[in-house]
Short mmCIF file of C-alpha atoms in Angstrom, two decimals:
data_model
loop_
_atom_site.label_atom_id
_atom_site.label_comp_id
_atom_site.label_asym_id
_atom_site.label_seq_id
_atom_site.Cartn_x
_atom_site.Cartn_y
_atom_site.Cartn_z
CA MET A 16 0.01 0.02 -0.10
CA SER A 17 1.36 3.48 -1.03
CA GLU A 18 2.16 6.00 1.76
CA ASP A 19 -0.20 9.17 1.62
CA PHE A 20 1.62 11.87 0.75
CA ASN A 21 -0.66 14.31 2.62
CA SER A 22 -0.39 12.52 5.92
CA ALA A 23 1.37 13.85 8.75
CA LYS A 24 3.65 11.06 8.84
CA PHE A 25 5.03 11.74 5.15
CA LEU A 26 5.04 15.34 5.73
CA ASN A 27 7.25 15.12 8.84
CA LYS A 28 9.73 12.99 7.02
CA GLN A 29 9.81 15.45 4.26
CA LEU A 30 10.62 18.28 7.06
CA LYS A 31 13.33 16.24 8.62
CA ALA A 32 14.81 15.35 5.34
CA ARG A 33 15.00 19.04 4.50
CA GLY A 34 16.98 20.19 7.64
CA LEU A 35 20.70 19.47 8.56
CA GLN A 36 21.17 15.97 9.57
CA LYS A 37 23.70 14.53 11.89
CA LEU A 38 27.05 14.45 10.11
CA ARG A 39 28.26 11.24 11.41
CA PHE A 40 25.24 9.78 9.58
CA TYR A 41 26.08 10.58 6.17
CA CYS A 42 27.77 8.25 3.69
CA GLN A 43 30.04 10.32 1.40
CA VAL A 44 30.49 7.38 -0.91
CA CYS A 45 26.99 6.72 -1.17
CA ASN A 46 25.99 10.53 -1.08
CA LYS A 47 23.13 9.44 1.37
CA GLN A 48 22.06 10.95 4.58
CA CYS A 49 20.62 8.89 7.36
CA ARG A 50 18.38 10.30 9.82
CA ASP A 51 19.68 8.22 12.87
CA GLN A 52 21.90 5.76 14.08
CA ASN A 53 19.84 2.95 13.05
CA GLY A 54 19.28 3.84 9.82
CA PHE A 55 22.97 4.32 9.05
CA LYS A 56 23.79 0.82 10.44
CA SER A 57 21.10 -0.41 7.94
CA HIS A 58 22.69 1.40 5.03
CA VAL A 59 26.16 0.31 5.39
CA LYS A 60 25.00 -3.37 5.29
CA SER A 61 22.78 -2.81 2.25
CA PRO A 62 24.30 -4.22 -1.40
CA SER A 63 24.30 -0.85 -2.78
CA HIS A 64 26.75 0.51 -0.12
CA LEU A 65 28.95 -2.62 0.22
CA LYS A 66 29.17 -2.29 -3.88
CA ASN A 67 30.31 1.34 -3.67
CA ILE A 68 32.84 1.01 -0.55
CA SER A 69 34.48 -1.86 -2.36
CA THR A 70 35.62 0.09 -5.18
CA VAL A 71 37.04 3.29 -2.91
CA THR A 72 40.88 3.34 -2.91
CA GLN A 73 43.37 5.17 -0.88
CA ASP A 74 43.45 8.03 -3.65
CA ASP A 75 40.20 8.67 -3.24
CA ILE A 76 40.26 9.13 0.56
CA LEU A 77 43.01 11.67 -0.45
CA GLU A 78 41.25 13.43 -3.04
CA PHE A 79 38.17 13.82 -0.35
CA THR A 80 40.54 15.18 2.40
CA LYS A 81 41.89 17.62 -0.44
CA LEU A 82 38.60 18.92 -1.16
CA PHE A 83 37.47 19.06 2.46
CA GLU A 84 40.39 21.05 3.34
CA GLU A 85 40.06 23.52 -0.01
CA ASN A 86 36.63 23.95 1.25
CA PHE A 87 37.54 24.66 4.78
CA LEU A 88 40.47 27.12 3.97
CA ASN A 89 38.42 28.96 1.15
CA THR A 90 35.46 29.46 3.56
CA LEU A 91 38.15 30.82 6.37
CA LYS A 92 39.62 33.03 3.73
CA THR A 93 36.29 34.46 2.19
CA ASN A 94 34.29 34.87 5.18
CA HIS A 95 36.83 36.28 7.26
CA GLY A 96 40.12 37.04 5.92
CA GLU A 97 43.06 36.96 8.41
CA LYS A 98 40.43 38.13 11.43
CA LYS A 99 40.28 35.69 14.37
CA ILE A 100 37.37 33.18 14.51
CA ALA A 101 36.30 30.39 16.96
CA VAL A 102 36.79 27.06 15.40
CA ASN A 103 33.29 25.72 15.89
CA LYS A 104 31.86 28.51 14.55
CA LEU A 105 33.70 28.09 11.52
CA TYR A 106 32.77 24.62 11.18
CA ASN A 107 28.85 25.54 11.28
CA GLU A 108 29.08 27.85 8.28
CA ILE A 109 30.78 25.02 6.09
CA ILE A 110 28.23 22.24 6.84
CA LYS A 111 25.33 24.86 6.44
CA ASP A 112 25.88 23.83 2.73
CA ARG A 113 24.41 19.93 2.55
CA ASP A 114 26.55 19.24 -0.26
CA HIS A 115 30.20 19.96 1.52
CA ILE A 116 32.53 17.07 2.05
CA HIS A 117 32.31 15.41 4.95
CA MET A 118 34.85 14.66 7.43
CA ASN A 119 34.12 10.94 7.89
CA ALA A 120 35.12 10.52 4.27
CA THR A 121 38.60 12.12 5.03
CA SER A 122 41.74 11.01 6.44
CA PHE A 123 41.27 12.48 9.65
CA LYS A 124 39.50 11.22 12.68
CA SER A 125 38.46 14.55 14.22
CA LEU A 126 38.12 18.34 13.61
CA THR A 127 40.84 18.84 16.49
CA GLY A 128 43.53 16.52 14.75
CA PHE A 129 42.47 18.73 11.47
CA ILE A 130 43.24 22.13 13.00
CA LYS A 131 46.76 20.84 14.39
CA TYR A 132 47.58 19.53 10.89
CA LEU A 133 46.71 23.02 9.46
CA SER A 134 48.50 24.95 12.03
CA LYS A 135 51.61 22.49 11.49
CA GLU A 136 51.49 23.25 7.74
CA GLY A 137 51.36 27.00 8.37
CA LYS A 138 48.33 27.37 6.87
CA ILE A 139 46.51 28.86 9.78
CA LYS A 140 47.45 30.49 12.97
CA VAL A 141 46.03 28.91 16.37
CA TYR A 142 45.52 31.28 19.48
CA ASP A 143 46.69 28.51 21.94
CA ASP A 144 50.05 27.65 22.41
CA ASN A 145 48.96 24.27 24.53
CA ILE A 146 46.54 22.80 21.59
CA GLY A 147 49.75 20.58 20.63
CA ASP A 148 50.29 18.90 23.96
CA MET A 149 46.49 18.43 24.63
CA PRO A 150 44.38 15.07 23.83
CA GLU A 151 42.38 16.02 20.97
CA ASP A 152 39.05 15.18 23.07
CA GLN A 153 39.73 17.75 25.49
CA VAL A 154 40.07 20.93 23.30
CA ASP A 155 37.16 22.97 23.37
CA LEU A 156 36.45 24.11 20.04
CA THR A 157 34.18 27.03 20.92
CA GLN A 158 37.07 28.49 22.71
CA LEU A 159 39.73 27.43 20.45
CA ASN A 160 40.38 30.50 17.77
CA ILE A 161 41.97 30.41 14.33
CA SER A 162 42.86 32.82 11.69
CA PHE A 163 43.80 32.58 7.81
CA ILE A 164 47.63 32.95 6.96
CA ASP A 165 47.69 34.32 3.44
CA ASN A 166 51.14 33.18 1.61
CA SER A 167 49.96 34.10 -1.77
CA ASP A 168 52.47 36.28 -3.73
CA THR A 169 50.00 38.81 -4.06
CA ASN A 170 49.65 39.33 -0.50
CA LEU A 171 53.01 39.11 0.35
CA ARG A 172 53.74 41.83 -1.99
CA ARG A 173 50.75 43.76 -0.21
CA LYS A 174 52.37 43.43 3.35
CA GLU A 175 55.81 44.45 1.63
CA LYS A 176 54.44 47.65 0.12
CA LEU A 177 52.50 48.31 3.54
CA GLN A 178 55.87 47.69 5.42
CA GLU A 179 57.44 50.31 3.13
CA ILE A 180 54.87 52.71 3.59
CA GLU A 181 54.77 52.53 7.33
CA ALA A 182 59.05 52.56 7.31
CA GLU A 183 58.80 55.87 5.38
CA GLU A 184 55.78 57.56 7.44
CA LEU A 185 58.05 56.65 10.35
CA THR A 186 61.39 58.24 9.04
CA GLU A 187 59.16 61.29 8.06
CA SER A 188 57.64 61.29 11.59
CA LYS A 189 61.39 61.13 13.26
CA LEU A 190 62.50 63.53 10.97
CA GLU A 191 59.70 66.19 11.62
CA GLU A 192 60.25 65.53 15.21
CA TYR A 193 63.96 66.13 15.11
CA LEU A 194 63.20 69.42 13.24
CA ARG A 195 60.63 70.60 15.92
CA THR A 196 62.90 69.69 18.68
CA LYS A 197 65.77 71.57 16.89
CA ARG A 198 63.42 74.58 16.42
CA GLN A 199 62.24 74.57 19.94
CA LEU A 200 65.88 74.37 21.43
CA ARG A 201 66.86 77.44 19.39
CA GLU A 202 63.74 79.41 20.46
CA GLN A 203 64.66 78.78 23.60
CA GLU A 204 68.29 79.59 23.00
CA GLU A 205 66.99 83.17 21.85
CA GLU A 206 64.83 83.64 24.54
CA GLU A 207 67.51 83.20 27.19
CA SER A 208 69.74 85.51 25.22
CA ASP A 209 67.10 87.98 25.22
CA VAL A 210 66.63 87.87 28.82
CA GLN A 211 70.42 87.96 29.30
CA ASP A 212 70.60 91.20 27.50
CA THR A 213 68.02 92.49 28.99
CA ASP A 214 69.59 91.99 32.11
CA LEU A 215 72.65 93.54 31.51
CA GLY A 216 70.88 96.63 30.13
CA SER A 217 69.34 96.93 33.40
CA ASN A 218 72.65 96.33 35.11
CA THR A 219 74.07 99.12 32.89
CA ASP A 220 71.42 101.60 33.50
CA ILE A 221 71.56 101.00 37.40
CA GLN A 222 75.24 101.67 37.24
CA ARG A 223 74.56 104.87 35.34
CA ASP A 224 71.67 106.15 37.93
CA ASN A 225 74.37 105.56 40.53
CA LEU A 226 76.93 107.35 39.16
CA THR A 227 74.72 110.41 38.30
CA ASN A 228 73.34 110.13 41.95
CA LEU A 229 77.13 110.03 43.39
CA LYS A 230 77.64 113.23 40.95
CA ILE A 231 74.61 115.22 42.35
CA GLN A 232 75.66 113.96 46.05
CA LEU A 233 79.43 115.40 45.28
CA LYS A 234 77.90 118.69 43.85
CA LYS A 235 75.67 119.33 46.67
CA THR A 236 78.46 118.38 49.17
CA LYS A 237 80.85 120.80 47.62
CA ILE A 238 78.10 123.72 47.59
CA LYS A 239 78.05 123.22 51.16
CA GLN A 240 81.25 123.49 51.83
CA ASN A 241 81.67 126.73 50.18
CA LYS A 242 78.31 128.20 51.82
CA VAL A 243 80.50 127.33 55.49
CA LYS A 244 83.46 128.81 54.49
CA LYS A 245 81.91 132.29 53.12
CA PRO A 246 80.36 133.70 56.77
CA LEU A 247 83.72 133.12 58.28
CA ASN A 248 85.60 135.39 56.14
CA LYS A 249 82.64 138.18 56.53
CA ASN A 250 83.43 138.07 60.61
CA LYS A 251 86.98 138.25 60.26
CA ASN A 252 86.70 141.28 58.23
CA ASN A 253 84.32 142.78 60.76
CA VAL A 254 87.07 142.33 63.55
CA PHE A 255 89.88 144.04 61.81
CA GLY A 256 88.22 146.27 59.73
#
């Protein structure tokens, strides 16, 4: 008896099939997604799967591994450039595509092992120095951050150009600082020279004033002496006149 296409059971199956299923229940060789563990066990025992798996070679696994790595790095580069991002968040972006190459078809047993491999090859930067010493099952991928390392010739030339520009700006900045410092020192010397000249002029004026005052005092003293002598002469004339 055929299944009713309008029944709730059929529609429920269709909705489940449209959504993302668990990755470990996907068969890359047969391109088949199973909904649960029982379905996956039944599939791997099916004649069609056994026939397909018998034709898989080591080269096929290497090809799947290559495609998975290319997709991972391309997503990292395209979506985030060389910015830091959590591994778990990036992986969720990748698996949104239902047609992506699944990890269980590659030579890697875990995402942590794959991240260690990329870091060792210098293709990504891992922001955790202890990841190499930690067991793979103890690495928290939600807290582990990575970034893409762009080693392309175009990017290397761009970085070299930026370094040259920064070096030129630094040289110009140092030159401007040197000239500014030299100008400030020259202005300071001129101010100190003006102060010295003012002090010297003030001292000269004081000495001149002192000399004038001294002359005036001497003149007054001389006049007083003359006034004192004149009465004495007048009295003398009166006595013997």
